[in-house]
Short mmCIF file of C-alpha atoms in Angstrom, two decimals:
data_model
loop_
_atom_site.label_atom_id
_atom_site.label_comp_id
_atom_site.label_asym_id
_atom_site.label_seq_id
_atom_site.Cartn_x
_atom_site.Cartn_y
_atom_site.Cartn_z
CA MET K 1 -122.97 -31.16 -37.80
CA ASN K 2 -122.86 -27.60 -39.36
CA GLN K 3 -119.40 -26.01 -38.61
CA ILE K 4 -116.14 -27.20 -37.78
CA VAL K 5 -113.56 -24.69 -36.43
CA ILE K 6 -109.70 -25.63 -36.61
CA VAL K 7 -107.44 -23.55 -34.58
CA GLY K 8 -103.90 -23.33 -36.05
CA ALA K 9 -103.09 -23.37 -39.72
CA GLY K 10 -99.89 -25.54 -39.78
CA HIS K 11 -99.47 -28.89 -41.02
CA ALA K 12 -102.17 -30.41 -38.76
CA GLY K 13 -104.62 -27.61 -39.23
CA PHE K 14 -104.31 -27.43 -42.89
CA GLN K 15 -104.59 -31.17 -43.45
CA CYS K 16 -107.60 -31.50 -41.31
CA ALA K 17 -109.53 -28.86 -43.44
CA ALA K 18 -108.46 -30.27 -46.69
CA ALA K 19 -109.32 -33.83 -45.63
CA LEU K 20 -112.81 -32.82 -44.38
CA ARG K 21 -113.43 -31.59 -47.92
CA GLN K 22 -111.77 -34.80 -49.44
CA ASN K 23 -114.28 -37.03 -47.12
CA GLY K 24 -117.39 -35.09 -48.36
CA PHE K 25 -118.04 -32.81 -45.50
CA GLU K 26 -120.35 -30.32 -46.81
CA GLY K 27 -120.91 -27.94 -43.49
CA ALA K 28 -118.72 -24.72 -42.91
CA VAL K 29 -115.04 -25.20 -42.24
CA VAL K 30 -113.19 -22.44 -40.42
CA LEU K 31 -109.31 -22.53 -40.28
CA ILE K 32 -107.95 -19.86 -37.96
CA GLY K 33 -104.10 -19.19 -38.12
CA ASN K 34 -102.05 -16.43 -36.69
CA GLU K 35 -99.54 -15.72 -39.24
CA ASP K 36 -99.57 -13.47 -42.11
CA ALA K 37 -98.65 -16.18 -44.70
CA PRO K 38 -101.05 -18.48 -45.94
CA PRO K 39 -100.49 -22.06 -44.55
CA TYR K 40 -97.06 -23.37 -45.47
CA GLN K 41 -94.59 -26.19 -45.19
CA ARG K 42 -92.12 -25.71 -42.37
CA PRO K 43 -89.39 -28.36 -43.13
CA PRO K 44 -87.62 -26.29 -45.83
CA LEU K 45 -87.33 -23.29 -43.51
CA SER K 46 -83.98 -24.68 -42.08
CA LYS K 47 -82.56 -25.82 -45.42
CA ALA K 48 -83.60 -24.77 -49.04
CA TYR K 49 -85.46 -21.49 -47.77
CA LEU K 50 -82.73 -20.59 -45.49
CA GLN K 51 -79.94 -20.89 -48.09
CA GLY K 52 -82.10 -18.87 -50.72
CA LYS K 53 -82.81 -21.66 -52.97
CA ILE K 54 -86.68 -21.43 -52.96
CA ALA K 55 -88.82 -18.43 -52.27
CA ALA K 56 -91.74 -17.93 -49.82
CA ALA K 57 -94.08 -18.43 -52.52
CA ASP K 58 -92.78 -21.96 -52.93
CA LEU K 59 -93.75 -22.87 -49.39
CA GLY K 60 -97.42 -22.91 -49.55
CA PHE K 61 -99.36 -26.04 -49.25
CA ARG K 62 -101.83 -24.87 -51.85
CA PRO K 63 -102.48 -21.69 -53.77
CA GLU K 64 -104.85 -19.33 -52.17
CA ARG K 65 -107.72 -20.06 -54.58
CA PHE K 66 -107.45 -23.64 -53.13
CA PHE K 67 -109.22 -22.17 -49.94
CA ILE K 68 -112.04 -20.19 -51.86
CA ASP K 69 -112.61 -23.06 -54.30
CA GLN K 70 -112.77 -25.58 -51.24
CA LYS K 71 -115.14 -23.21 -49.36
CA ILE K 72 -112.59 -23.29 -46.39
CA ASP K 73 -112.80 -19.88 -44.54
CA LEU K 74 -109.26 -19.05 -43.76
CA ARG K 75 -109.03 -16.43 -41.22
CA LYS K 76 -105.93 -14.76 -39.34
CA GLY K 77 -106.74 -14.12 -35.77
CA HIS K 78 -105.40 -14.90 -32.30
CA VAL K 79 -107.85 -17.34 -30.21
CA GLU K 80 -107.68 -16.04 -26.71
CA ALA K 81 -110.38 -18.49 -25.15
CA ILE K 82 -112.59 -21.16 -25.63
CA ASP K 83 -116.19 -20.99 -24.17
CA ARG K 84 -117.11 -24.89 -23.93
CA SER K 85 -120.78 -23.98 -22.63
CA LYS K 86 -121.55 -21.94 -25.69
CA ARG K 87 -119.27 -23.90 -27.95
CA GLN K 88 -117.56 -20.77 -29.09
CA VAL K 89 -113.99 -19.62 -29.69
CA LEU K 90 -113.07 -16.00 -28.86
CA LEU K 91 -110.60 -14.02 -30.79
CA SER K 92 -108.50 -11.14 -29.43
CA ASP K 93 -110.72 -8.74 -31.72
CA GLY K 94 -113.73 -9.65 -29.86
CA THR K 95 -115.08 -11.94 -32.62
CA ALA K 96 -116.82 -14.91 -31.22
CA ILE K 97 -116.92 -17.89 -33.70
CA THR K 98 -119.44 -20.78 -32.83
CA TYR K 99 -118.36 -24.43 -33.56
CA ASP K 100 -120.29 -27.92 -33.57
CA HIS K 101 -116.79 -29.50 -33.28
CA LEU K 102 -113.55 -27.86 -32.45
CA VAL K 103 -110.19 -29.05 -33.60
CA LEU K 104 -107.08 -27.94 -31.61
CA ALA K 105 -103.96 -27.81 -33.86
CA THR K 106 -101.93 -25.18 -32.04
CA GLY K 107 -98.60 -26.82 -32.13
CA SER K 108 -95.49 -26.21 -30.31
CA GLN K 109 -93.12 -23.53 -29.46
CA PRO K 110 -89.50 -23.49 -29.25
CA ARG K 111 -87.90 -24.08 -25.80
CA ALA K 112 -86.34 -20.89 -24.76
CA LEU K 113 -82.68 -20.88 -23.56
CA ARG K 114 -82.86 -19.53 -19.97
CA THR K 115 -79.39 -18.29 -19.58
CA PRO K 116 -78.32 -14.52 -19.13
CA GLY K 117 -77.80 -13.06 -22.53
CA ALA K 118 -80.48 -15.19 -24.19
CA GLU K 119 -82.40 -12.10 -24.85
CA LEU K 120 -79.63 -10.23 -26.94
CA ALA K 121 -79.98 -9.35 -30.73
CA GLY K 122 -78.58 -12.19 -32.88
CA VAL K 123 -80.16 -14.88 -30.86
CA PHE K 124 -82.67 -17.04 -32.87
CA ALA K 125 -85.13 -19.69 -32.66
CA LEU K 126 -86.26 -21.32 -36.13
CA GLN K 127 -89.89 -22.60 -36.41
CA THR K 128 -91.77 -19.87 -38.42
CA LEU K 129 -91.38 -17.96 -41.79
CA ARG K 130 -90.80 -15.03 -39.78
CA ASP K 131 -88.04 -16.69 -37.97
CA ALA K 132 -86.55 -17.75 -41.19
CA ASP K 133 -86.66 -14.32 -42.75
CA ARG K 134 -84.91 -12.84 -39.74
CA LEU K 135 -82.26 -15.35 -39.66
CA ARG K 136 -81.60 -15.32 -43.34
CA ALA K 137 -81.05 -11.49 -43.07
CA ALA K 138 -78.82 -11.89 -39.97
CA LEU K 139 -76.72 -14.55 -41.92
CA GLU K 140 -75.87 -12.26 -44.85
CA GLY K 141 -73.38 -10.20 -42.89
CA ALA K 142 -72.21 -13.07 -40.45
CA SER K 143 -69.23 -15.14 -40.69
CA ARG K 144 -69.33 -17.29 -37.08
CA ALA K 145 -72.47 -19.20 -35.91
CA VAL K 146 -72.79 -20.90 -32.76
CA VAL K 147 -75.62 -23.60 -32.48
CA VAL K 148 -77.12 -24.52 -29.09
CA GLY K 149 -78.68 -27.93 -29.31
CA ALA K 150 -77.66 -30.67 -31.65
CA GLY K 151 -81.33 -31.83 -32.40
CA PHE K 152 -82.86 -31.93 -35.84
CA ILE K 153 -83.28 -28.26 -36.26
CA GLY K 154 -79.97 -27.31 -34.86
CA LEU K 155 -77.88 -29.68 -37.13
CA GLU K 156 -80.14 -28.85 -40.22
CA PHE K 157 -79.26 -25.20 -39.55
CA ALA K 158 -75.65 -26.05 -39.00
CA ALA K 159 -75.39 -27.83 -42.28
CA SER K 160 -77.09 -24.99 -44.14
CA ALA K 161 -74.86 -22.42 -42.40
CA ARG K 162 -71.64 -24.21 -43.44
CA ALA K 163 -72.95 -24.51 -46.96
CA MET K 164 -73.16 -20.69 -46.73
CA GLY K 165 -69.69 -20.36 -45.83
CA LEU K 166 -70.06 -19.55 -42.07
CA SER K 167 -67.79 -21.27 -39.40
CA VAL K 168 -69.91 -23.38 -37.12
CA GLN K 169 -69.70 -24.55 -33.49
CA ILE K 170 -72.42 -26.80 -32.02
CA VAL K 171 -72.89 -27.28 -28.44
CA ASP K 172 -74.98 -29.97 -26.61
CA VAL K 173 -75.21 -31.27 -23.14
CA ALA K 174 -75.71 -34.91 -24.68
CA GLU K 175 -72.80 -37.16 -25.57
CA ARG K 176 -73.90 -37.37 -29.42
CA PRO K 177 -76.15 -35.78 -32.05
CA MET K 178 -79.97 -36.23 -31.67
CA ALA K 179 -79.55 -38.25 -28.66
CA ARG K 180 -82.91 -38.60 -27.79
CA ALA K 181 -84.18 -39.88 -31.02
CA LEU K 182 -81.16 -41.65 -32.63
CA SER K 183 -78.86 -44.78 -31.80
CA ALA K 184 -75.32 -44.39 -31.11
CA GLU K 185 -74.36 -45.98 -34.48
CA CYS K 186 -76.53 -43.53 -36.47
CA GLY K 187 -75.32 -40.63 -34.32
CA ALA K 188 -71.58 -41.45 -34.86
CA ALA K 189 -72.31 -41.20 -38.72
CA PHE K 190 -73.63 -37.80 -38.35
CA THR K 191 -70.79 -36.64 -35.88
CA GLN K 192 -68.26 -37.59 -38.63
CA GLU K 193 -70.33 -35.89 -41.31
CA HIS K 194 -70.64 -32.51 -39.60
CA MET K 195 -66.82 -32.82 -38.64
CA ALA K 196 -66.05 -33.37 -42.12
CA GLN K 197 -68.03 -30.41 -43.25
CA GLY K 198 -65.84 -28.17 -40.88
CA ALA K 199 -68.14 -27.98 -37.74
CA ASP K 200 -66.76 -27.80 -34.46
CA LEU K 201 -68.87 -30.08 -31.94
CA LEU K 202 -68.74 -29.93 -28.37
CA TRP K 203 -70.46 -32.85 -26.22
CA LYS K 204 -71.56 -32.84 -22.77
CA THR K 205 -71.26 -29.02 -22.79
CA GLY K 206 -73.76 -26.39 -21.39
CA VAL K 207 -73.97 -22.90 -21.95
CA GLN K 208 -73.15 -20.64 -19.01
CA HIS K 209 -74.07 -17.25 -20.46
CA LEU K 210 -74.12 -15.21 -23.76
CA GLU K 211 -71.79 -12.19 -24.07
CA GLY K 212 -73.15 -9.09 -25.67
CA GLU K 213 -71.95 -5.77 -26.82
CA ALA K 214 -74.29 -2.77 -27.59
CA GLY K 215 -77.27 -5.21 -27.23
CA ARG K 216 -75.97 -7.87 -29.63
CA VAL K 217 -74.60 -11.11 -29.00
CA ILE K 218 -70.87 -11.57 -29.70
CA ALA K 219 -69.94 -14.80 -27.96
CA VAL K 220 -71.31 -17.84 -26.01
CA VAL K 221 -69.66 -19.10 -22.84
CA THR K 222 -69.79 -22.77 -22.27
CA SER K 223 -70.31 -24.37 -18.77
CA GLU K 224 -66.61 -25.01 -18.81
CA GLY K 225 -65.65 -21.38 -19.39
CA ARG K 226 -64.87 -21.66 -23.18
CA ARG K 227 -65.53 -18.70 -25.26
CA LEU K 228 -67.19 -19.21 -28.37
CA PRO K 229 -67.21 -15.95 -30.56
CA ALA K 230 -70.60 -15.63 -32.64
CA ASP K 231 -72.36 -13.44 -35.01
CA VAL K 232 -75.52 -15.47 -34.94
CA VAL K 233 -76.53 -17.95 -32.30
CA LEU K 234 -79.08 -20.66 -33.21
CA VAL K 235 -80.96 -22.18 -30.19
CA GLY K 236 -82.63 -25.58 -30.79
CA ILE K 237 -83.05 -27.30 -27.46
CA GLY K 238 -86.48 -28.79 -27.97
CA ALA K 239 -90.16 -27.56 -28.07
CA GLU K 240 -92.94 -27.54 -25.78
CA PRO K 241 -96.68 -27.95 -26.70
CA ARG K 242 -98.70 -24.75 -26.73
CA THR K 243 -101.49 -26.12 -24.26
CA ALA K 244 -102.52 -22.74 -22.70
CA LEU K 245 -105.68 -22.51 -24.73
CA ALA K 246 -106.79 -25.90 -23.80
CA ALA K 247 -105.74 -25.47 -20.21
CA GLN K 248 -107.84 -22.25 -19.97
CA ALA K 249 -110.83 -24.25 -21.34
CA GLY K 250 -110.41 -27.02 -18.46
CA LEU K 251 -109.46 -29.80 -20.78
CA GLU K 252 -107.27 -32.31 -19.43
CA VAL K 253 -103.57 -31.55 -20.07
CA GLU K 254 -100.49 -33.59 -19.46
CA ASN K 255 -97.40 -32.91 -21.47
CA GLY K 256 -100.02 -32.08 -24.32
CA VAL K 257 -103.69 -32.32 -24.43
CA VAL K 258 -104.79 -35.66 -23.45
CA VAL K 259 -106.73 -37.49 -26.05
CA ASN K 260 -108.05 -41.04 -26.65
CA ALA K 261 -107.14 -43.44 -29.42
CA THR K 262 -109.60 -41.31 -31.71
CA LEU K 263 -107.92 -38.14 -30.78
CA LEU K 264 -110.84 -36.90 -28.66
CA SER K 265 -110.07 -34.62 -25.71
CA SER K 266 -111.87 -34.82 -22.36
CA ASP K 267 -114.55 -32.77 -24.05
CA PRO K 268 -116.61 -34.97 -26.69
CA HIS K 269 -116.84 -31.76 -28.80
CA ILE K 270 -113.11 -31.08 -29.06
CA SER K 271 -110.18 -32.93 -30.66
CA ALA K 272 -106.47 -32.34 -30.52
CA ILE K 273 -104.08 -33.28 -33.20
CA GLY K 274 -100.36 -32.84 -33.98
CA ASP K 275 -97.74 -31.49 -31.58
CA ILE K 276 -100.12 -30.84 -28.94
CA ALA K 277 -101.91 -34.28 -28.74
CA ALA K 278 -100.83 -36.58 -25.95
CA PHE K 279 -102.17 -40.08 -27.47
CA PRO K 280 -101.96 -43.59 -26.17
CA GLN K 281 -99.22 -45.37 -28.02
CA PRO K 282 -100.08 -49.42 -27.68
CA GLY K 283 -96.40 -50.38 -28.60
CA LEU K 284 -95.06 -48.49 -25.56
CA GLY K 285 -97.91 -48.85 -23.50
CA ARG K 286 -98.18 -45.08 -22.47
CA ARG K 287 -99.23 -41.81 -23.95
CA ILE K 288 -96.84 -39.89 -26.05
CA ARG K 289 -96.41 -36.80 -27.92
CA LEU K 290 -94.90 -36.54 -31.36
CA GLU K 291 -93.46 -33.38 -33.05
CA SER K 292 -93.21 -34.36 -36.75
CA VAL K 293 -95.07 -33.86 -40.10
CA GLN K 294 -96.12 -37.35 -40.45
CA ASN K 295 -97.93 -37.29 -37.03
CA ALA K 296 -99.61 -33.90 -37.53
CA THR K 297 -100.80 -34.96 -41.14
CA ASP K 298 -101.94 -38.54 -40.31
CA GLN K 299 -103.80 -37.38 -37.14
CA ALA K 300 -105.57 -34.73 -38.94
CA ARG K 301 -106.71 -37.47 -41.62
CA THR K 302 -107.92 -39.57 -38.65
CA VAL K 303 -110.05 -36.88 -36.95
CA ALA K 304 -111.42 -35.68 -40.53
CA ALA K 305 -112.49 -39.46 -41.26
CA ARG K 306 -114.11 -39.62 -37.65
CA LEU K 307 -116.07 -36.43 -38.28
CA THR K 308 -117.44 -37.67 -41.58
CA GLY K 309 -118.63 -41.11 -40.13
CA LYS K 310 -115.53 -43.27 -40.80
CA GLY K 311 -114.21 -43.28 -37.27
CA ALA K 312 -110.90 -45.32 -36.26
CA ALA K 313 -108.39 -45.33 -33.85
CA TYR K 314 -104.84 -43.64 -34.61
CA GLU K 315 -102.57 -46.42 -35.37
CA ALA K 316 -100.13 -44.83 -37.89
CA VAL K 317 -96.44 -46.04 -37.84
CA PRO K 318 -94.47 -42.95 -36.83
CA TRP K 319 -91.57 -41.64 -39.22
CA PHE K 320 -89.33 -38.70 -39.46
CA TRP K 321 -86.75 -37.29 -41.58
CA SER K 322 -83.96 -34.78 -41.53
CA ASP K 323 -81.49 -33.63 -44.40
CA GLN K 324 -78.18 -32.86 -43.25
CA GLY K 325 -75.39 -32.31 -45.88
CA ALA K 326 -74.96 -35.15 -47.81
CA LEU K 327 -76.84 -37.31 -45.50
CA LYS K 328 -80.59 -38.14 -45.47
CA LEU K 329 -81.77 -39.49 -42.28
CA GLN K 330 -85.19 -41.46 -42.13
CA ILE K 331 -86.62 -43.26 -39.04
CA ALA K 332 -89.68 -45.43 -38.92
CA GLY K 333 -90.98 -46.54 -35.63
CA LEU K 334 -90.08 -45.68 -32.15
CA ARG K 335 -87.17 -46.79 -29.85
CA ASN K 336 -87.55 -46.92 -26.24
CA GLY K 337 -83.79 -47.46 -25.35
CA SER K 338 -83.89 -51.20 -24.58
CA GLU K 339 -83.41 -52.59 -28.17
CA GLU K 340 -80.45 -54.35 -29.48
CA HIS K 341 -79.00 -52.74 -32.72
CA VAL K 342 -78.06 -54.52 -36.01
CA VAL K 343 -76.32 -52.44 -38.68
CA LEU K 344 -76.89 -53.49 -42.30
CA GLY K 345 -74.39 -51.84 -44.89
CA ASP K 346 -71.28 -49.91 -44.06
CA PRO K 347 -71.60 -46.60 -42.38
CA ALA K 348 -68.29 -45.57 -43.87
CA THR K 349 -70.13 -45.57 -47.27
CA ARG K 350 -72.62 -43.02 -46.00
CA SER K 351 -75.34 -45.66 -46.82
CA PHE K 352 -76.63 -47.92 -44.13
CA SER K 353 -79.45 -48.92 -41.97
CA VAL K 354 -79.85 -49.76 -38.11
CA LEU K 355 -82.55 -52.23 -37.19
CA CYS K 356 -83.82 -51.85 -33.46
CA ILE K 357 -84.97 -55.28 -32.19
CA ALA K 358 -86.64 -56.13 -28.89
CA ASP K 359 -88.25 -59.37 -27.74
CA GLY K 360 -87.92 -60.80 -31.42
CA VAL K 361 -89.86 -57.86 -32.94
CA LEU K 362 -88.65 -55.09 -35.10
CA ARG K 363 -89.27 -51.91 -33.24
CA ALA K 364 -87.44 -49.15 -35.25
CA VAL K 365 -85.54 -48.66 -38.38
CA GLU K 366 -83.00 -45.85 -38.92
CA THR K 367 -81.71 -45.35 -42.40
CA VAL K 368 -79.23 -43.14 -43.95
CA ASN K 369 -79.37 -42.58 -47.61
CA ARG K 370 -81.35 -45.69 -47.93
CA PRO K 371 -85.08 -44.57 -49.04
CA ALA K 372 -85.87 -48.15 -50.22
CA ASP K 373 -85.09 -49.67 -46.97
CA HIS K 374 -87.17 -46.81 -45.05
CA MET K 375 -90.11 -47.45 -47.20
CA LEU K 376 -90.04 -51.13 -46.59
CA ALA K 377 -89.35 -50.60 -42.96
CA ARG K 378 -92.82 -48.80 -42.47
CA ARG K 379 -94.57 -51.81 -44.20
CA LEU K 380 -92.88 -54.10 -41.82
CA LEU K 381 -93.44 -52.06 -38.84
CA ALA K 382 -97.09 -51.63 -39.63
CA LYS K 383 -97.57 -55.54 -39.70
CA GLY K 384 -95.45 -56.31 -36.63
CA ALA K 385 -92.44 -57.99 -38.51
CA ARG K 386 -90.68 -60.30 -36.18
CA VAL K 387 -86.74 -60.96 -36.50
CA THR K 388 -83.98 -61.81 -33.95
CA PRO K 389 -80.72 -60.03 -33.83
CA ALA K 390 -78.94 -63.29 -34.94
CA GLN K 391 -81.09 -63.44 -37.87
CA ALA K 392 -80.39 -59.98 -39.10
CA ARG K 393 -76.69 -60.57 -38.48
CA GLU K 394 -76.63 -63.47 -40.79
CA ALA K 395 -74.39 -62.91 -43.92
CA GLY K 396 -76.24 -61.28 -46.73
CA PHE K 397 -79.53 -60.69 -44.73
CA GLU K 398 -81.48 -57.74 -46.15
CA LEU K 399 -84.74 -55.96 -44.83
CA LYS K 400 -86.64 -57.50 -47.89
CA ALA K 401 -86.41 -61.03 -46.38
CA LEU K 402 -88.90 -60.02 -43.87
CA ALA K 403 -91.53 -59.13 -46.46
#
């Protein structure tokens, strides 16, 4: 294998390129990104970077010299098409790059708010460095922010905006924060935290339209007709996989690029990793797609290992995190909604864990300000630890008892 081409220079794409070299691959590695900045970390964008605590230069995965030293051909460009018959990717400037193996790491894009007024100035998504720069500039003269969507990004932004002195109102059609990812017990703690910080939360509430004046947003009008004045509106209602390139190439696509257990697509010369990969999850008995740094980096390492002769199925335990004000949320494993929950510790102390148990098996663990429990949970989930809700509710029970 002489040349591996990676499309997408986010967490997955960068890690794949780096891991290929770490695993001893000596052929050519071409990493194609479509942003001006060298590959960088995204989690700080909604927190430290937005608040001005760190600079853009602090976000890079590695200094630019790294790519030269590792002989990683980092290119800026937009890939318009894949020619599978010639094994080439075609860039918008007319360049054709040949591959022996192609890795798609094109990521996801924020889901658009499809209501009147969504196109007004002052309405933002937050995913890229450019998004964060535009949003940070808008916040400098703002005093009121409305957040549409109480997911991870929306709530992280809300906490940052409050820390910067803005009034914040949060609108979501669900009945609690991070409803798709989080238990009701954990959700209640984050509701209380945001309220304690002065945010106004509106549950089971949609957006009817956005009001504007001279082309700029001035208010959000809810589905109940309530008018929420706004200088800035942050939309965080989920993300969609960027699969247009894969679909154009004729790859199998179904809520992401369909891959097998080793992350190969329907074309044996093309892998897909990160936010776009729809992969088999044995624990749930179906294909899933995950949007997380852990998933992106672990899948990148899995593909790099396979391409250097150390192939294995992708079986990493999923984990996630979110920093919101004084609370650090960490989740290990995946819930499917049928589990019984057991709370360890006292949520009133802002330090507790929620065990999600089904059929005598620990399926997921949510922790708030308990990093030791989180690290232990990842090890326990990897080995399929068994416990019943009754055992977990016994006086003095701790996670380490399962180790």
